[in-house]
Amino acid sequence: MHPWDEPTAPMERVHIDFAGTFMNMYFLVLVDAYSRWPEIHIVKNMTAETTINVLRKIFACFGLPYVLVSDNAQTFTCYEFKKFMQENGIIQKFSAPYHPATNGLAERYVQTFKQALRALKGNDKEKELSKFLLHYRKTPHATTGVSPAYLMFNRELRTRLDLLAKPRNTLEDKSDFHPKRKFQVGERVECRDYIHGEKWEFGKIIKCLGKLHYLVNMDDGLEWRRHVNQIRGIGNDTPMVSSRRDQCSEPWEPYLFMHQDQINKDPIDNHKNQIDTDLPEDNSSTPVEVRDPEFLSCTPSIDPILRRSKRNVKPHERLNL
């Protein structure tokens, strides 16, 4: 194998090659020489345009490499690909003709990838490829002694095997932050209302969702999730009131406060009694028109305005034949 200088950081030198046609597909393989991190992408062809589009996605995640090593395939030696390398400040190096050992790192990964993909079962090749890459990137490499993920990101990737280990309390908040305002469960508060006409509605704290968030049971029965900046204390002596938007309109208010014995009476008798109470006490001979109270509540109090045209109308001029 060609004695390359040992890289000291990720993405100093990368090796690139194609695997295909394999299983009626083309695969673009790129390997980082420092961490042995592999990038394998399914492509529709091996043209320079397709290769550049894939490299743009890879470089967007890991940054631009200093050196890119490839064989002498037409894809890597064409003017379009060389221009892309020059514009991004990447030094391009080629292996000797008929000497694949110069680009042995990529060649070896191509063989490893093909063997693994043949052993995998399933018709969804993209899914199987993703599984292979996840396990390969987490497994310690024979050359480096650590996983490619650890050398690339300085941490291990989390997989299903980690579910078998004792979980760590990674969500524990160790900060010394303490909010200036704090509410207790059961405390009466008013919350900011962003939907209805009223800006504030009354409720009670039922749960603390964190240092800054609370779950409030409103007086109308709804539960709101609010930030501490959207809550104000009102004191526990504040009475519980129903929401204004749940109250009925004026024509129905007298019926809401009827006594129970009046409700149990015959509705026809109630209607007659109500008409009798509405009659005037003066027993004059002037006839009095009695209307249904419901009809009166629906009658508009303002007479409609008649709109008349103010246009000057000229008489028709007829022809006297």
CSV table of C-alpha atoms in Angstrom, one decimal:
chain,number,residue,atom,x,y,z
A,1,MET,CA,0.0,0.0,0.0
A,2,HIS,CA,1.1,3.5,-0.7
A,3,PRO,CA,2.8,5.1,2.4
A,4,TRP,CA,0.6,8.1,2.9
A,5,ASP,CA,1.4,10.6,5.7
A,6,GLU,CA,-0.6,10.0,8.7
A,7,PRO,CA,-3.4,12.6,9.1
A,8,THR,CA,-3.8,14.4,12.4
A,9,ALA,CA,-7.4,15.5,12.1
A,10,PRO,CA,-10.7,14.5,10.4
A,11,MET,CA,-11.2,15.6,6.8
A,12,GLU,CA,-7.5,16.2,6.1
A,13,ARG,CA,-7.4,13.5,3.4
A,14,VAL,CA,-10.3,11.6,2.0
A,15,HIS,CA,-10.4,8.7,-0.5
A,16,ILE,CA,-13.2,8.4,-3.1
A,17,ASP,CA,-14.2,5.6,-5.4
A,18,PHE,CA,-17.3,4.0,-7.1
A,19,ALA,CA,-18.8,0.6,-6.5
A,20,GLY,CA,-20.9,-0.5,-9.4
A,21,THR,CA,-22.7,-1.7,-11.2
A,22,PHE,CA,-23.6,-3.7,-8.1
A,23,MET,CA,-27.1,-5.0,-7.5
A,24,ASN,CA,-28.2,-2.9,-10.5
A,25,MET,CA,-27.1,0.3,-8.7
A,26,TYR,CA,-24.1,2.6,-8.4
A,27,PHE,CA,-22.6,3.5,-5.1
A,28,LEU,CA,-20.3,6.4,-4.3
A,29,VAL,CA,-17.8,5.6,-1.5
A,30,LEU,CA,-15.9,8.3,0.4
A,31,VAL,CA,-13.7,7.4,3.4
A,32,ASP,CA,-11.9,9.8,5.8
A,33,ALA,CA,-8.3,8.7,6.3
A,34,TYR,CA,-8.0,9.8,9.9
A,35,SER,CA,-11.2,8.4,11.5
A,36,ARG,CA,-12.1,5.8,8.9
A,37,TRP,CA,-15.6,7.3,8.7
A,38,PRO,CA,-17.3,6.0,5.6
A,39,GLU,CA,-19.9,7.8,3.5
A,40,ILE,CA,-21.8,5.6,1.0
A,41,HIS,CA,-24.5,7.1,-1.3
A,42,ILE,CA,-26.6,5.4,-3.9
A,43,VAL,CA,-26.4,7.3,-7.2
A,44,LYS,CA,-28.2,6.9,-10.6
A,45,ASN,CA,-25.0,7.2,-12.6
A,46,MET,CA,-21.2,8.0,-12.3
A,47,THR,CA,-21.1,11.3,-14.1
A,48,ALA,CA,-19.2,14.3,-12.8
A,49,GLU,CA,-22.4,16.3,-12.2
A,50,THR,CA,-23.9,13.6,-10.0
A,51,THR,CA,-20.6,13.1,-8.1
A,52,ILE,CA,-20.4,16.9,-7.4
A,53,ASN,CA,-23.9,17.0,-6.1
A,54,VAL,CA,-23.2,14.2,-3.6
A,55,LEU,CA,-19.9,15.8,-2.5
A,56,ARG,CA,-21.7,19.1,-1.8
A,57,LYS,CA,-24.0,17.3,0.6
A,58,ILE,CA,-21.1,15.6,2.3
A,59,PHE,CA,-19.0,18.7,2.6
A,60,ALA,CA,-21.9,20.6,4.0
A,61,CYS,CA,-21.9,18.2,7.0
A,62,PHE,CA,-18.2,17.7,7.5
A,63,GLY,CA,-16.5,20.7,5.8
A,64,LEU,CA,-14.0,20.8,2.9
A,65,PRO,CA,-11.1,18.3,2.9
A,66,TYR,CA,-7.5,19.3,2.2
A,67,VAL,CA,-6.7,16.4,-0.1
A,68,LEU,CA,-9.0,14.1,-2.2
A,69,VAL,CA,-7.5,10.9,-3.6
A,70,SER,CA,-9.1,9.0,-6.4
A,71,ASP,CA,-8.3,6.8,-9.4
A,72,ASN,CA,-8.0,7.9,-13.0
A,73,ALA,CA,-11.6,7.4,-13.9
A,74,GLN,CA,-13.0,9.9,-16.4
A,75,THR,CA,-15.4,11.2,-13.7
A,76,PHE,CA,-12.5,12.5,-11.6
A,77,THR,CA,-10.2,13.7,-14.4
A,78,CYS,CA,-12.8,15.7,-16.4
A,79,TYR,CA,-12.6,19.5,-16.5
A,80,GLU,CA,-15.9,20.0,-14.6
A,81,PHE,CA,-14.7,18.0,-11.6
A,82,LYS,CA,-11.2,19.5,-11.5
A,83,LYS,CA,-12.8,23.0,-11.6
A,84,PHE,CA,-15.0,22.1,-8.6
A,85,MET,CA,-11.9,20.9,-6.7
A,86,GLN,CA,-10.0,24.1,-7.5
A,87,GLU,CA,-12.8,26.4,-6.6
A,88,ASN,CA,-13.0,24.8,-3.1
A,89,GLY,CA,-9.3,24.7,-2.5
A,90,ILE,CA,-9.0,20.9,-2.5
A,91,ILE,CA,-5.8,19.3,-3.7
A,92,GLN,CA,-6.6,16.4,-6.0
A,93,LYS,CA,-4.3,13.4,-6.1
A,94,PHE,CA,-4.6,10.4,-8.4
A,95,SER,CA,-3.4,6.8,-8.1
A,96,ALA,CA,-1.0,5.4,-10.6
A,97,PRO,CA,-2.6,3.6,-13.6
A,98,TYR,CA,-3.2,0.0,-13.0
A,99,HIS,CA,-2.1,0.4,-9.4
A,100,PRO,CA,-5.2,0.4,-7.2
A,101,ALA,CA,-3.1,0.1,-4.0
A,102,THR,CA,-2.4,3.8,-4.1
A,103,ASN,CA,-6.1,4.4,-3.4
A,104,GLY,CA,-6.2,1.2,-1.3
A,105,LEU,CA,-8.3,2.7,1.5
A,106,ALA,CA,-11.3,3.4,-0.7
A,107,GLU,CA,-10.7,0.1,-2.6
A,108,ARG,CA,-10.8,-1.9,0.6
A,109,TYR,CA,-14.0,-0.2,1.8
A,110,VAL,CA,-15.6,-1.0,-1.5
A,111,GLN,CA,-14.9,-4.7,-0.9
A,112,THR,CA,-16.1,-4.6,2.7
A,113,PHE,CA,-19.3,-2.8,1.7
A,114,LYS,CA,-20.1,-5.3,-1.1
A,115,GLN,CA,-19.6,-8.2,1.3
A,116,ALA,CA,-21.8,-6.7,3.9
A,117,LEU,CA,-24.6,-5.7,1.5
A,118,ARG,CA,-24.7,-9.3,0.0
A,119,ALA,CA,-25.2,-10.7,3.5
A,120,LEU,CA,-28.0,-8.3,4.4
A,121,LYS,CA,-31.5,-9.5,3.8
A,122,GLY,CA,-34.3,-7.3,2.5
A,123,ASN,CA,-35.5,-5.6,-0.6
A,124,ASP,CA,-35.0,-2.1,0.6
A,125,LYS,CA,-31.4,-1.5,-0.1
A,126,GLU,CA,-31.3,2.1,1.2
A,127,LYS,CA,-32.7,0.9,4.6
A,128,GLU,CA,-30.1,-2.0,4.7
A,129,LEU,CA,-27.3,0.5,3.8
A,130,SER,CA,-28.3,2.8,6.6
A,131,LYS,CA,-28.2,-0.1,9.1
A,132,PHE,CA,-24.8,-1.1,7.9
A,133,LEU,CA,-23.3,2.4,8.1
A,134,LEU,CA,-24.7,2.9,11.6
A,135,HIS,CA,-23.2,-0.3,13.0
A,136,TYR,CA,-19.9,0.2,11.1
A,137,ARG,CA,-19.4,3.8,12.4
A,138,LYS,CA,-20.0,2.7,16.0
A,139,THR,CA,-17.8,-0.4,15.9
A,140,PRO,CA,-14.1,0.1,17.0
A,141,HIS,CA,-11.8,-0.1,13.9
A,142,ALA,CA,-9.0,-2.6,13.9
A,143,THR,CA,-6.4,0.0,12.9
A,144,THR,CA,-7.3,2.9,15.2
A,145,GLY,CA,-8.7,0.9,18.1
A,146,VAL,CA,-11.7,3.2,18.5
A,147,SER,CA,-14.9,3.7,16.5
A,148,PRO,CA,-15.0,6.1,13.5
A,149,ALA,CA,-17.7,8.1,15.2
A,150,TYR,CA,-15.5,8.8,18.2
A,151,LEU,CA,-12.6,10.1,16.1
A,152,MET,CA,-15.0,12.1,14.0
A,153,PHE,CA,-17.2,13.7,16.7
A,154,ASN,CA,-15.4,12.8,19.9
A,155,ARG,CA,-18.4,10.8,21.1
A,156,GLU,CA,-20.1,7.5,20.4
A,157,LEU,CA,-23.3,7.1,18.4
A,158,ARG,CA,-26.4,5.9,20.3
A,159,THR,CA,-27.9,2.7,19.0
A,160,ARG,CA,-30.4,0.1,20.2
A,161,LEU,CA,-27.7,-1.7,22.2
A,162,ASP,CA,-27.5,1.4,24.4
A,163,LEU,CA,-31.0,0.7,25.6
A,164,LEU,CA,-29.8,-2.5,27.4
A,165,ALA,CA,-27.3,-0.5,29.5
A,166,LYS,CA,-28.3,1.4,32.6
A,167,PRO,CA,-29.8,4.7,31.5
A,168,ARG,CA,-28.0,7.8,32.6
A,169,ASN,CA,-29.9,10.8,33.8
A,170,THR,CA,-28.7,13.0,31.0
A,171,LEU,CA,-31.8,15.3,31.3
A,172,GLU,CA,-30.9,16.4,34.8
A,173,ASP,CA,-30.7,20.1,35.1
A,174,LYS,CA,-27.5,21.0,36.9
A,175,SER,CA,-27.7,24.8,36.3
A,176,ASP,CA,-28.0,27.3,39.1
A,177,PHE,CA,-30.7,29.3,37.4
A,178,HIS,CA,-33.6,30.2,39.7
A,179,PRO,CA,-36.6,32.2,38.3
A,180,LYS,CA,-37.5,35.4,40.1
A,181,ARG,CA,-41.2,34.4,40.2
A,182,LYS,CA,-42.4,30.9,41.3
A,183,PHE,CA,-45.9,29.6,41.7
A,184,GLN,CA,-47.1,26.7,43.9
A,185,VAL,CA,-49.6,23.9,43.0
A,186,GLY,CA,-53.1,25.1,43.9
A,187,GLU,CA,-52.3,28.8,43.8
A,188,ARG,CA,-54.9,31.1,42.2
A,189,VAL,CA,-53.5,33.0,39.2
A,190,GLU,CA,-54.6,34.8,36.1
A,191,CYS,CA,-53.3,33.7,32.7
A,192,ARG,CA,-52.8,35.7,29.5
A,193,ASP,CA,-55.5,34.9,26.9
A,194,TYR,CA,-54.5,35.3,23.3
A,195,ILE,CA,-57.6,34.0,21.6
A,196,HIS,CA,-60.7,35.7,23.1
A,197,GLY,CA,-61.5,39.4,23.8
A,198,GLU,CA,-60.5,39.3,27.5
A,199,LYS,CA,-56.8,39.6,28.0
A,200,TRP,CA,-56.6,37.7,31.3
A,201,GLU,CA,-58.6,34.7,32.6
A,202,PHE,CA,-58.6,33.2,36.1
A,203,GLY,CA,-57.4,29.7,37.0
A,204,LYS,CA,-55.5,27.5,39.4
A,205,ILE,CA,-52.0,26.0,39.1
A,206,ILE,CA,-52.3,22.2,38.9
A,207,LYS,CA,-48.8,21.1,37.8
A,208,CYS,CA,-45.3,22.5,37.4
A,209,LEU,CA,-43.9,21.6,34.0
A,210,GLY,CA,-40.4,22.9,34.7
A,211,LYS,CA,-38.7,26.0,36.1
A,212,LEU,CA,-40.6,28.3,33.8
A,213,HIS,CA,-43.7,26.5,32.6
A,214,TYR,CA,-46.9,25.6,34.4
A,215,LEU,CA,-50.2,23.8,33.7
A,216,VAL,CA,-53.2,25.9,34.7
A,217,ASN,CA,-56.8,24.7,35.2
A,218,MET,CA,-58.9,27.6,34.1
A,219,ASP,CA,-62.3,28.5,35.7
A,220,ASP,CA,-64.1,27.4,32.6
A,221,GLY,CA,-62.6,23.9,32.9
A,222,LEU,CA,-59.9,24.1,30.2
A,223,GLU,CA,-56.2,23.4,30.9
A,224,TRP,CA,-53.7,25.9,29.6
A,225,ARG,CA,-49.9,25.6,29.4
A,226,ARG,CA,-48.3,29.0,30.1
A,227,HIS,CA,-44.8,30.5,30.7
A,228,VAL,CA,-44.1,32.3,33.9
A,229,ASN,CA,-44.1,35.6,32.1
A,230,GLN,CA,-47.7,34.9,31.1
A,231,ILE,CA,-49.0,34.3,34.6
A,232,ARG,CA,-49.8,36.7,37.5
A,233,GLY,CA,-50.7,35.8,41.0
A,234,ILE,CA,-54.1,37.0,42.3
A,235,GLY,CA,-54.3,35.5,45.7
A,236,ASN,CA,-56.1,32.4,46.9
A,237,ASP,CA,-59.1,34.5,48.2
A,238,THR,CA,-60.1,35.5,44.7
A,239,PRO,CA,-63.5,33.8,44.0
A,240,MET,CA,-64.0,31.5,41.1
A,241,VAL,CA,-65.9,33.1,38.3
A,242,SER,CA,-67.2,31.6,35.1
A,243,SER,CA,-65.8,32.7,31.8
A,244,ARG,CA,-67.5,35.7,30.2
A,245,ARG,CA,-67.7,34.0,26.9
A,246,ASP,CA,-69.7,31.2,28.3
A,247,GLN,CA,-72.5,33.5,29.6
A,248,CYS,CA,-75.8,33.7,27.8
A,249,SER,CA,-77.3,36.7,26.1
A,250,GLU,CA,-79.6,39.2,27.8
A,251,PRO,CA,-83.0,37.9,26.5
A,252,TRP,CA,-82.4,34.6,28.3
A,253,GLU,CA,-81.1,35.9,31.6
A,254,PRO,CA,-84.6,36.0,33.4
A,255,TYR,CA,-85.1,32.3,32.7
A,256,LEU,CA,-81.7,31.4,34.2
A,257,PHE,CA,-82.8,32.6,37.6
A,258,MET,CA,-86.3,31.2,37.8
A,259,HIS,CA,-87.3,29.4,40.9
A,260,GLN,CA,-87.5,25.6,40.8
A,261,ASP,CA,-91.2,25.6,41.6
A,262,GLN,CA,-91.9,27.8,38.6
A,263,ILE,CA,-89.9,25.5,36.3
A,264,ASN,CA,-91.9,22.5,37.4
A,265,LYS,CA,-95.3,24.2,36.5
A,266,ASP,CA,-97.1,23.6,33.3
A,267,PRO,CA,-95.3,25.7,30.6
A,268,ILE,CA,-98.7,26.8,29.3
A,269,ASP,CA,-99.7,28.2,32.7
A,270,ASN,CA,-96.4,29.9,33.0
A,271,HIS,CA,-96.9,31.6,29.7
A,272,LYS,CA,-100.4,32.8,30.6
A,273,ASN,CA,-99.2,34.1,34.0
A,274,GLN,CA,-96.4,36.0,32.3
A,275,ILE,CA,-98.8,37.6,29.9
A,276,ASP,CA,-101.1,38.7,32.7
A,277,THR,CA,-98.3,40.4,34.6
A,278,ASP,CA,-97.3,42.3,31.6
A,279,LEU,CA,-100.8,43.9,31.2
A,280,PRO,CA,-101.2,47.5,32.4
A,281,GLU,CA,-103.2,48.2,35.6
A,282,ASP,CA,-105.3,50.9,33.9
A,283,ASN,CA,-108.7,49.4,32.9
A,284,SER,CA,-109.4,52.0,30.3
A,285,SER,CA,-111.3,51.2,27.2
A,286,THR,CA,-108.2,51.7,25.0
A,287,PRO,CA,-107.4,48.4,23.5
A,288,VAL,CA,-103.9,47.0,24.4
A,289,GLU,CA,-102.0,44.8,22.1
A,290,VAL,CA,-100.3,42.0,23.9
A,291,ARG,CA,-97.3,40.3,22.3
A,292,ASP,CA,-95.2,37.3,23.1
A,293,PRO,CA,-92.2,38.3,25.3
A,294,GLU,CA,-89.9,36.3,23.0
A,295,PHE,CA,-91.2,38.3,20.0
A,296,LEU,CA,-90.5,41.5,21.9
A,297,SER,CA,-87.0,40.6,22.7
A,298,CYS,CA,-86.3,39.9,19.0
A,299,THR,CA,-88.0,43.2,17.8
A,300,PRO,CA,-85.4,45.8,16.8
A,301,SER,CA,-85.5,49.0,18.9
A,302,ILE,CA,-84.5,51.3,16.0
A,303,ASP,CA,-86.8,51.7,13.0
A,304,PRO,CA,-85.1,51.0,9.7
A,305,ILE,CA,-84.0,54.1,7.7
A,306,LEU,CA,-85.7,54.6,4.4
A,307,ARG,CA,-83.3,55.4,1.6
A,308,ARG,CA,-84.7,57.5,-1.2
A,309,SER,CA,-83.1,58.5,-4.4
A,310,LYS,CA,-82.0,62.2,-4.7
A,311,ARG,CA,-81.5,62.0,-8.4
A,312,ASN,CA,-83.4,64.6,-10.5
A,313,VAL,CA,-85.8,62.8,-12.7
A,314,LYS,CA,-86.5,64.4,-16.1
A,315,PRO,CA,-89.8,63.6,-17.9
A,316,HIS,CA,-89.6,61.5,-21.0
A,317,GLU,CA,-89.5,63.3,-24.3
A,318,ARG,CA,-91.9,61.5,-26.7
A,319,LEU,CA,-92.0,61.9,-30.4
A,320,ASN,CA,-95.3,63.3,-31.7
A,321,LEU,CA,-95.6,61.5,-35.0
